[in-house]
mmCIF file of C-alpha atoms and ligand atoms in Angstrom:
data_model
loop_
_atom_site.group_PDB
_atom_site.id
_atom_site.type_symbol
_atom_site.label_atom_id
_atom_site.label_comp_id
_atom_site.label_asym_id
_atom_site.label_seq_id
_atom_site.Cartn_x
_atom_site.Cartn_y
_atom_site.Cartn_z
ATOM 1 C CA UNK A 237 -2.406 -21.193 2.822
ATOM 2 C CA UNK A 238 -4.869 -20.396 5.676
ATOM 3 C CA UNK A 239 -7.930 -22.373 5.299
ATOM 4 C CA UNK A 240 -10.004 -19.246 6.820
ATOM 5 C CA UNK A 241 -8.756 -16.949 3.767
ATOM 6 C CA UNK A 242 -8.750 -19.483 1.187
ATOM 7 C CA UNK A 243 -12.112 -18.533 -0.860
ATOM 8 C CA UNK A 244 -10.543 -15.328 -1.066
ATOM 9 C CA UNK A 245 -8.111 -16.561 -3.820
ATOM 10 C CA UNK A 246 -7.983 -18.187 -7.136
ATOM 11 C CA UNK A 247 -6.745 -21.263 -6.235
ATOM 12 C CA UNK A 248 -6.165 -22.543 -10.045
ATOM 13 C CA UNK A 249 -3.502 -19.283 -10.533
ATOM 14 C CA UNK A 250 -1.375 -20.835 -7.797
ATOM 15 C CA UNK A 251 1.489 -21.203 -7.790
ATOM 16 C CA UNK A 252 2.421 -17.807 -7.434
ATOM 17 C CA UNK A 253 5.888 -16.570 -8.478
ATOM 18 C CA UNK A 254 7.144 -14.867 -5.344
ATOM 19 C CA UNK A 255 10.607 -16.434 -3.809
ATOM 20 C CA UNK A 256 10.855 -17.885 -0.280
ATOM 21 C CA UNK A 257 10.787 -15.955 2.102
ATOM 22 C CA UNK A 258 8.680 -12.967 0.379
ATOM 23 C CA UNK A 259 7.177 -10.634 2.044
ATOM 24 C CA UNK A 260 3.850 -10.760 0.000
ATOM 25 C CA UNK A 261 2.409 -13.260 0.493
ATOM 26 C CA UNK A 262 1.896 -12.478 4.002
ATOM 27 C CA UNK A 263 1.026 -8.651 3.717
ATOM 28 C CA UNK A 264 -1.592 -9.911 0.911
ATOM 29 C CA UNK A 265 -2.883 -12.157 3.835
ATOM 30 C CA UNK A 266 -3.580 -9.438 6.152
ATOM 31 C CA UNK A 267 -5.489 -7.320 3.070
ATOM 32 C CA UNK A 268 -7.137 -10.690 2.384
ATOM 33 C CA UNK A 269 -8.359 -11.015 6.078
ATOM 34 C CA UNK A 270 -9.037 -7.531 6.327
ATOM 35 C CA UNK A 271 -11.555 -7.819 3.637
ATOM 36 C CA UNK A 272 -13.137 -10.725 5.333
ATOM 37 C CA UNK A 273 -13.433 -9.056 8.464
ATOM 38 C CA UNK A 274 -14.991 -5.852 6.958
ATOM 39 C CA UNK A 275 -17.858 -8.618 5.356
ATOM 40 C CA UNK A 276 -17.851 -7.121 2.061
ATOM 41 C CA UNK A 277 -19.454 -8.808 -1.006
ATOM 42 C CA UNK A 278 -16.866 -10.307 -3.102
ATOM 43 C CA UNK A 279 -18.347 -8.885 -6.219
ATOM 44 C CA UNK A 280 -18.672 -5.512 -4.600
ATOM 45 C CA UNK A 281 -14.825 -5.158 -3.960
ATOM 46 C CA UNK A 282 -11.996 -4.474 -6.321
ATOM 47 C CA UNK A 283 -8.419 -5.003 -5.859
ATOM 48 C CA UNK A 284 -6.399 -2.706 -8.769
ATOM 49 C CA UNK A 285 -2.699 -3.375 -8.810
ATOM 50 C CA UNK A 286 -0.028 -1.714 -10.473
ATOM 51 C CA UNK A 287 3.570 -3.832 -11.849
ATOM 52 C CA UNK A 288 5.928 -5.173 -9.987
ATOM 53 C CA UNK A 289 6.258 -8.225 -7.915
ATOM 54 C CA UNK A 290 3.879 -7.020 -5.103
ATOM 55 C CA UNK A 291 1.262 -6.253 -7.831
ATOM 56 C CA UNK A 292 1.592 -9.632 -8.861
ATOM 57 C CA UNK A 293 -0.795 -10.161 -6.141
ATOM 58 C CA UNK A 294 -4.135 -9.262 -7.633
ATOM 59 C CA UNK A 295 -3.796 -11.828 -10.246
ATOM 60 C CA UNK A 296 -4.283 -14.148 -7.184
ATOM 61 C CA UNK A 297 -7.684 -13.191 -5.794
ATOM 62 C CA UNK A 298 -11.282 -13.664 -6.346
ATOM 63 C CA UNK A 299 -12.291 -10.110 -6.304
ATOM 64 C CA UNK A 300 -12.893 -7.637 -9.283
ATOM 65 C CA UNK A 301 -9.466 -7.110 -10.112
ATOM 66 C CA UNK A 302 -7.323 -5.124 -12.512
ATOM 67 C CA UNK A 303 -3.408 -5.698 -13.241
ATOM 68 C CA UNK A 304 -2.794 -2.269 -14.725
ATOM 69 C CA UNK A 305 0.741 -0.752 -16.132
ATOM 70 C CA UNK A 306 3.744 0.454 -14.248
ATOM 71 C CA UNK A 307 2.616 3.395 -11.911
ATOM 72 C CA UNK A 308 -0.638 3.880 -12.940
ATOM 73 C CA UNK A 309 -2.925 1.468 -10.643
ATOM 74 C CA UNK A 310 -4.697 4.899 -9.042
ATOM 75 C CA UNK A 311 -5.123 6.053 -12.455
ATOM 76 C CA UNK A 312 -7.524 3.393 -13.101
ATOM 77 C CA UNK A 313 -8.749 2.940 -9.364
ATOM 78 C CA UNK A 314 -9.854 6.879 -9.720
ATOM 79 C CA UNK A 315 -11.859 5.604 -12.603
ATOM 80 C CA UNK A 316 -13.309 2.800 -11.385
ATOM 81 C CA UNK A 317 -14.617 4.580 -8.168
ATOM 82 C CA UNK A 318 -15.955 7.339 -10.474
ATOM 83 C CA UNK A 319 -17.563 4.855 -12.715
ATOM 84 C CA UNK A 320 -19.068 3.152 -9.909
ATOM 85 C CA UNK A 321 -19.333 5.052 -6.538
ATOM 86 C CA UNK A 322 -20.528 2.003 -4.680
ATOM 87 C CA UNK A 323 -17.856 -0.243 -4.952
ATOM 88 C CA UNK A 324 -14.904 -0.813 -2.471
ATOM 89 C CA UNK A 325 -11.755 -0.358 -4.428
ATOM 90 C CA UNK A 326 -7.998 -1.695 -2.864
ATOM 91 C CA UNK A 327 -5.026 -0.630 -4.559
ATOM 92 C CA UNK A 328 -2.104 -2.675 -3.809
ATOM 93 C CA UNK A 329 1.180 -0.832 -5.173
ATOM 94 C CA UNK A 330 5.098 -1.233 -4.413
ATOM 95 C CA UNK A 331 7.609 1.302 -3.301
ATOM 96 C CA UNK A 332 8.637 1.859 -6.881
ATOM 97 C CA UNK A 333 4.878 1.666 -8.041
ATOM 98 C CA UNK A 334 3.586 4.027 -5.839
ATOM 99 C CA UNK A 335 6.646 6.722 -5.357
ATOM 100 C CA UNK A 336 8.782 6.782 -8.697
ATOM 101 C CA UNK A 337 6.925 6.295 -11.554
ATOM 102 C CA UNK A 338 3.399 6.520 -9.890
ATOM 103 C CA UNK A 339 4.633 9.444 -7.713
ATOM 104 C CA UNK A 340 2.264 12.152 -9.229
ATOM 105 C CA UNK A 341 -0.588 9.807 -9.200
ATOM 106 C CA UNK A 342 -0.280 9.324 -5.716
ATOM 107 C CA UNK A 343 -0.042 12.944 -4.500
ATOM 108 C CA UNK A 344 -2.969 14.099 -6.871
ATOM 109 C CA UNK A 345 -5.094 11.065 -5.949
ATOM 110 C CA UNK A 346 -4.460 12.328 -1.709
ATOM 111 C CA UNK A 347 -5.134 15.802 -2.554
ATOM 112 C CA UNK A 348 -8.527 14.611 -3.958
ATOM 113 C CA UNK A 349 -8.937 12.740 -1.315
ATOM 114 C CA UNK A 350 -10.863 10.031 -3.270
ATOM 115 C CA UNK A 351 -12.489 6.756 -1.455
ATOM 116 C CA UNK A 352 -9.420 4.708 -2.121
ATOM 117 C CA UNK A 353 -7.672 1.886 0.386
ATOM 118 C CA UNK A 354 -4.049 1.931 -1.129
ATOM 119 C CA UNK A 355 -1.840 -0.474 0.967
ATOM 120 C CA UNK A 356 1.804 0.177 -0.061
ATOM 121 C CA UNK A 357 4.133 -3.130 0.151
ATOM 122 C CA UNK A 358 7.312 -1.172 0.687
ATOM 123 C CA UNK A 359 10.311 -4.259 0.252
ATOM 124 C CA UNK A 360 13.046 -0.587 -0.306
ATOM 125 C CA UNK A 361 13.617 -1.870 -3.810
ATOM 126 C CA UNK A 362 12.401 -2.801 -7.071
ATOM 127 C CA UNK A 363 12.518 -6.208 -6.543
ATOM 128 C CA UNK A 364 11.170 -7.425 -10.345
ATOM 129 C CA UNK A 365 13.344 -6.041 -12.227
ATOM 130 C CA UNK A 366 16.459 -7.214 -9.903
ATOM 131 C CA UNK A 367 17.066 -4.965 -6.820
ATOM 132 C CA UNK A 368 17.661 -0.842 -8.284
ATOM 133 C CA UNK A 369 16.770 1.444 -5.408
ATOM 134 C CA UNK A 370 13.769 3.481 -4.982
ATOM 135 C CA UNK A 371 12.768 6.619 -3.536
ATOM 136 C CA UNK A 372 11.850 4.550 -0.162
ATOM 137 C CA UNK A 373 15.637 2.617 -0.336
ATOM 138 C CA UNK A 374 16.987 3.926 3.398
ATOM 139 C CA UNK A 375 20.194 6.075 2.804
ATOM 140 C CA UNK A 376 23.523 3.935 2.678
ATOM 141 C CA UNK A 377 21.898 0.770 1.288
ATOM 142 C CA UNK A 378 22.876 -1.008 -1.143
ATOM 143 C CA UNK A 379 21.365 -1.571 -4.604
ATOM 144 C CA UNK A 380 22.187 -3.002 -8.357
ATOM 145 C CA UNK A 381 22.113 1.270 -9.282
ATOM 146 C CA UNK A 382 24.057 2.346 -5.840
ATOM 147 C CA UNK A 383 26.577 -0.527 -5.547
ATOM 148 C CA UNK A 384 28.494 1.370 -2.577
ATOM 149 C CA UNK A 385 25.102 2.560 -0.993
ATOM 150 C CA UNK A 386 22.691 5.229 -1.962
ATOM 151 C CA UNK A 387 23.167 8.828 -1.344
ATOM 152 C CA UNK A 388 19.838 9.784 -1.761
ATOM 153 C CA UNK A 389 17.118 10.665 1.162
ATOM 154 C CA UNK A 390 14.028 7.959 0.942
ATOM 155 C CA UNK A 391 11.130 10.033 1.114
ATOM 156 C CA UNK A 392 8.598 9.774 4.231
ATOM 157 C CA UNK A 393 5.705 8.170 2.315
ATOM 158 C CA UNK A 394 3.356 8.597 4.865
ATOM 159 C CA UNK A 395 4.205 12.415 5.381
ATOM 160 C CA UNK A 396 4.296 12.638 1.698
ATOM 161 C CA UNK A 397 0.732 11.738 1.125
ATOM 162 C CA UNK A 398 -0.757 13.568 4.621
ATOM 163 C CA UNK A 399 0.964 17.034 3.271
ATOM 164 C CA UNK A 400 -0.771 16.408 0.081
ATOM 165 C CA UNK A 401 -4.143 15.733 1.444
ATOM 166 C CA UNK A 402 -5.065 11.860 2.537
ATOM 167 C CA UNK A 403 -7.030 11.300 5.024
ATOM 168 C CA UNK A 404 -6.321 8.372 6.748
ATOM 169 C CA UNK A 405 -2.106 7.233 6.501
ATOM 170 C CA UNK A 406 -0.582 4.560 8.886
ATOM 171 C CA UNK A 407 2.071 2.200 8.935
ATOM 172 C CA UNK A 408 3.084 -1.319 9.906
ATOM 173 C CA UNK A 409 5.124 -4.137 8.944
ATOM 174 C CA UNK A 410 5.147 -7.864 7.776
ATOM 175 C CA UNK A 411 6.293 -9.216 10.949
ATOM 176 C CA UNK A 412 3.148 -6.924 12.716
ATOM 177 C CA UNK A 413 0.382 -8.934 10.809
ATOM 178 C CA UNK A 414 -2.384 -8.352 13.396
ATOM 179 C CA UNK A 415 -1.621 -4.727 13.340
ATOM 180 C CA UNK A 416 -1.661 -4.279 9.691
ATOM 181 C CA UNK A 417 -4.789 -6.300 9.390
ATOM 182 C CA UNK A 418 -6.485 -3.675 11.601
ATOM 183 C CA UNK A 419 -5.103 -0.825 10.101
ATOM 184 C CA UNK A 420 -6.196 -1.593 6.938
ATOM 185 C CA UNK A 421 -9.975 -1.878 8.285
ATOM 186 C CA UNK A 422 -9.616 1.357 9.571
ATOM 187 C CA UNK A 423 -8.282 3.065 6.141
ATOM 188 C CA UNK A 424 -11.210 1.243 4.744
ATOM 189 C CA UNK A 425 -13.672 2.454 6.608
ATOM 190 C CA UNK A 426 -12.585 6.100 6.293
ATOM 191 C CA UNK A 427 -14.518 7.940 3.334
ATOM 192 C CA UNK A 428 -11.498 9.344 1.712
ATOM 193 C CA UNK A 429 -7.865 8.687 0.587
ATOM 194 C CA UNK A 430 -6.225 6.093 2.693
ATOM 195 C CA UNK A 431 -2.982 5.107 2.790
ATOM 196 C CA UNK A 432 -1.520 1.950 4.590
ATOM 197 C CA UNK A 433 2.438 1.384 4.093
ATOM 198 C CA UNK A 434 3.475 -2.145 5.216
ATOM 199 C CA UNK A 435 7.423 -2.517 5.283
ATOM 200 C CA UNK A 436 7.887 -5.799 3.929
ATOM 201 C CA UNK A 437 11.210 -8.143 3.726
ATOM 202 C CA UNK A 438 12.815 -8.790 -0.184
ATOM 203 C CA UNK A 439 14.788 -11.362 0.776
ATOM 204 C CA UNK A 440 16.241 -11.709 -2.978
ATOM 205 C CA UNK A 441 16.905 -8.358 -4.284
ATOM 206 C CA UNK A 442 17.698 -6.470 -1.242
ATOM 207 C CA UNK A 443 18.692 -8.452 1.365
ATOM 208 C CA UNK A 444 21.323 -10.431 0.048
ATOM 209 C CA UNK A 445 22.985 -6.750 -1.060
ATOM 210 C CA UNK A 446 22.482 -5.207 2.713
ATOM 211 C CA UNK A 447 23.706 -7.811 4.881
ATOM 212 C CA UNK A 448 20.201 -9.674 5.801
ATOM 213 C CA UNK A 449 21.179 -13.929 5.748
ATOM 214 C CA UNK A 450 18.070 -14.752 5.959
ATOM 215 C CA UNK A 451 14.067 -13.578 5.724
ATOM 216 C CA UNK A 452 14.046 -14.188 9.236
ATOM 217 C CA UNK A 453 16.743 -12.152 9.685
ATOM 218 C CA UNK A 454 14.565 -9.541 8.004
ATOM 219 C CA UNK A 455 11.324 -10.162 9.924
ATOM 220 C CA UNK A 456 13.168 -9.555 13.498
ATOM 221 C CA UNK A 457 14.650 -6.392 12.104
ATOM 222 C CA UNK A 458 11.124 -5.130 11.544
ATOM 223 C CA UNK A 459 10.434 -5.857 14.799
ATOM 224 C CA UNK A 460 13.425 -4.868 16.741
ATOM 225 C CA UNK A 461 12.927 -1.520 14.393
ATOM 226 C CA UNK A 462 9.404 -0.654 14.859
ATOM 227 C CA UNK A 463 7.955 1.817 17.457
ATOM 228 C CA UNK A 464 4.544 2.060 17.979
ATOM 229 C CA UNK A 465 3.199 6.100 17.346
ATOM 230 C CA UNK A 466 2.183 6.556 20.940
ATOM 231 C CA UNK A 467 5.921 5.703 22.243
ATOM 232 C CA UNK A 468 7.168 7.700 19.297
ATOM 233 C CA UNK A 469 5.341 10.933 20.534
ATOM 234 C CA UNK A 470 7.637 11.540 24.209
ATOM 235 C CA UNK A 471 11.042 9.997 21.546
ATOM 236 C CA UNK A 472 13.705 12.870 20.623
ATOM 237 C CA UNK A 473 14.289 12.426 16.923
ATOM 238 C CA UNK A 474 17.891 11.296 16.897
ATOM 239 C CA UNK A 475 16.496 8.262 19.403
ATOM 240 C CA UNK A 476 13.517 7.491 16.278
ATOM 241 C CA UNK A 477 16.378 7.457 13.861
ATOM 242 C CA UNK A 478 15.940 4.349 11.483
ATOM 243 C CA UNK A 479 13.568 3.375 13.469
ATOM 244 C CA UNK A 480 9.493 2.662 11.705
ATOM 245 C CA UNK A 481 7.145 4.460 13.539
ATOM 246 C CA UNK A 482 3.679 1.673 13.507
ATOM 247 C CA UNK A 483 -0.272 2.396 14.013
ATOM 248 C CA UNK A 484 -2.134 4.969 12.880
ATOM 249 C CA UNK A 485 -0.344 8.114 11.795
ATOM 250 C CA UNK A 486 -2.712 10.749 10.667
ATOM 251 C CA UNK A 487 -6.387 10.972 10.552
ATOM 252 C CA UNK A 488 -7.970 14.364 8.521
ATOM 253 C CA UNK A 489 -11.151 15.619 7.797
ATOM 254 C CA UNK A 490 -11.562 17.038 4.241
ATOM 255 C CA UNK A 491 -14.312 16.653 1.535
ATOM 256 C CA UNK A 492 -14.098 13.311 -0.530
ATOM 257 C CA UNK A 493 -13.566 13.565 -4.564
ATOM 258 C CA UNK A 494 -16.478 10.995 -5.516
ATOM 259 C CA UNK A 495 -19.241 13.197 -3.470
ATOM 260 C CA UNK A 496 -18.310 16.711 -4.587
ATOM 261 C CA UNK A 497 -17.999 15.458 -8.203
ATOM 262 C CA UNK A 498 -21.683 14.145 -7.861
ATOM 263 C CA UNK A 499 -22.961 16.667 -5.957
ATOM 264 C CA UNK A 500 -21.690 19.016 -9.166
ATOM 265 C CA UNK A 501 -23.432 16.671 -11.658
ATOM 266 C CA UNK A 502 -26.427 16.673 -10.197
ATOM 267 C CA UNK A 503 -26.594 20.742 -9.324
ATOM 268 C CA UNK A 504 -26.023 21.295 -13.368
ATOM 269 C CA UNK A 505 -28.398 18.531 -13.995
ATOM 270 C CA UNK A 506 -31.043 20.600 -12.081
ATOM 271 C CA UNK A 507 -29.905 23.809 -13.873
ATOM 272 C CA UNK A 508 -30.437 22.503 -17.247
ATOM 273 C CA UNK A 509 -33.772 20.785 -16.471
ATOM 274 C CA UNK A 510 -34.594 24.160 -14.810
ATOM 275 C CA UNK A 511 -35.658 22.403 -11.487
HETATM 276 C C1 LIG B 697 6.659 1.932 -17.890
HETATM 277 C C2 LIG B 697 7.491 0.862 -17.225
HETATM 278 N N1 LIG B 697 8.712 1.186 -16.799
HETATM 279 C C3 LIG B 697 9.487 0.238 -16.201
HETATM 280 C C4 LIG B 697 9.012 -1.037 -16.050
HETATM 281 C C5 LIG B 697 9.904 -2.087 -15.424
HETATM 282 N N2 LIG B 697 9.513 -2.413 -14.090
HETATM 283 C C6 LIG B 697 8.700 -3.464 -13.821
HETATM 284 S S1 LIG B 697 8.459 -3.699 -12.187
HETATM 285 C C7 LIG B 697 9.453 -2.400 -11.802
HETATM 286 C C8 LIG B 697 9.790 -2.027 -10.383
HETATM 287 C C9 LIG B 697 8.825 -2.520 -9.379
HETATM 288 O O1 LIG B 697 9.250 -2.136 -8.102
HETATM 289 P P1 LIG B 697 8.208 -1.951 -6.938
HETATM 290 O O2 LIG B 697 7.061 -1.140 -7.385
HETATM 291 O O3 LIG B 697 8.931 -1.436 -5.762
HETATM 292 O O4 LIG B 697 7.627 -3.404 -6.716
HETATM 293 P P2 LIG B 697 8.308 -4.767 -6.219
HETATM 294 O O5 LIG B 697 8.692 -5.517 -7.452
HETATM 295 O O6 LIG B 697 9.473 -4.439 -5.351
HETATM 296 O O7 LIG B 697 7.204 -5.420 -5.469
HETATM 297 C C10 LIG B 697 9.952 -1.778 -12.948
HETATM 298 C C11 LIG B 697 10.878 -0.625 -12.958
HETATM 299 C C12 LIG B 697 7.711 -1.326 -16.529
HETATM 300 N N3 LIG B 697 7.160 -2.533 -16.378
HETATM 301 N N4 LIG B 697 6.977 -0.353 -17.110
HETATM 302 S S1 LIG B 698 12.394 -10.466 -5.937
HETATM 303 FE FE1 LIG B 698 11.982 -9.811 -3.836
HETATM 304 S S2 LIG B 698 9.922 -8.866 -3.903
HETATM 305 FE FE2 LIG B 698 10.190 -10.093 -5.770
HETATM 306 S S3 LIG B 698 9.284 -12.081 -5.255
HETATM 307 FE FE3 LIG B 698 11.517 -12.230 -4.871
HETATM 308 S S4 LIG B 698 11.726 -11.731 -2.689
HETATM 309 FE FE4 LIG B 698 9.683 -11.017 -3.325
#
């Protein structure tokens, strides 16, 4: 583990369960050293995870955090921030997490556009419960529910969530640590919803099935893959094909949940006192 991170973590839950090779780990790293670099109090911030093996992850750090139920981590993040205004609440979520069964969370918590950091580990699969495909599985690849290769579209998460109101979306990868560390600064320091979607590598569940030997194998595909947005912009589609488009995607302007709802409290509050 890097010794610069380390008081970050709860050292006595180690070790984790995550195979070799994992993508988590690492993308957990650049959160980790994203909330370092943003200096804020350990007691102050609260990382609220949903299930799945990338959720796992908030069992492993020395913030405030919750380990909610399948889907449902901005459920409780929503209340949380409510609750208490002044805190600085992460939300670490899967593909599956996030887009199948927390699908309506996500699009209702971006059209509120509520103070939230989410950083979406996207592996393409449900790797906990053995490799079924999600809504972000690329067409043709393979899974234990589309043995001869889905036929499904993957959604465009981070279109997704700017059509339905976020504020701050961007994307990066594993392999792109530096980049996702900073990106994730940025989402944090917008006053809204913010979105971060980090392709990540699962080795185990979906490589093996799509022709990946190895995790390295997987790390220089993100690379080779990835175009950064500025390049993308002068691209013709059919050349961005496949490819992940990295940095900063969309930045919006739009009133955030947490004020409004307190700026309502407060005007009633006056009414009734008859201020
Ligand atoms: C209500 C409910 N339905 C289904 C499950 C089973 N389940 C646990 S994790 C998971 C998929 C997780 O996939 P993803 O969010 O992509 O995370 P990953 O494991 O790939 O990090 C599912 C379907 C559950 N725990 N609860
Ligand atoms: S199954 Fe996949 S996502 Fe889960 S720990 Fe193993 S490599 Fe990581």
């Amino acid at each position: 583990m890097l010794a610069d991170i380390e008081e970050f973590y709860r050292l006595d839950r180690l070790p984790h369960i995550w195979c070799p090779g994992c993508g988590n780990g690492i993308v957990l790293a650049c959160l980790v050293k994203a909330i370092k670099e943003l200096k804020y109090d350990q007691d102050k911030t609260v990382v609220v995870s949903g299930i799945g093996c990338s959720s796992r992850a908030s069992a492993y750090l020395d913030f405030n955090t919750l380990h909610t139920t399948h889907g449902r981590a901005l459920a409780f993040a929503t209340g949380i921030k409510l609750a208490k205004p002044e805190l600085n609440i992460f939300v670490i979520t899967g593909d599956g997490d996030s887009s199948a069964i927390g699908g309506n969370h996500l699009i209702h918590a971006a059209r509120r556009n509520i103070d939230l950091n989410v950083v979406i580990f996207n592996n393409n699969i449900y790797g906990m419960t053995g490799g079924q495909y999600s809504p972000l599985t690329p067409k043709v690849q393979k899974a234990t529910t589309a043995p001869y290769g889905t036929i499904e579209r993957p959604f465009d998460l981070a279109k997704l969530v700017e059509a339905a109101g976020a504020t701050y979306v961007a994307r990066s990868t594993a392999y792109h640590t530096r980049l996702t560390t900073e990106l994730i600064i940025n989402g944090a320091k917008n006053k809204g919803f913010s979105v971060t979607e980090v392709i990540s590598q699962c080795p185990v569940s979906y490589g093996r099935r799509n022709r990946f030997n190895t995790p390295a194998a997987m790390l220089e595909w993100q690379r080779e893959m990835a175009v950064p947005v500025i390049k993308a912009r002068s691209m013709a589609p059919e050349e961005l094909e496949g490819k992940i488009i990295t940095g900063e995607l969309y930045r919006g302007h739009a009133p955030e949940y947490v004020s409004e709802y307190t700026k309502l409290t407060q005007r009633l509050k006056e009414e009734a006192e008859g201020v």
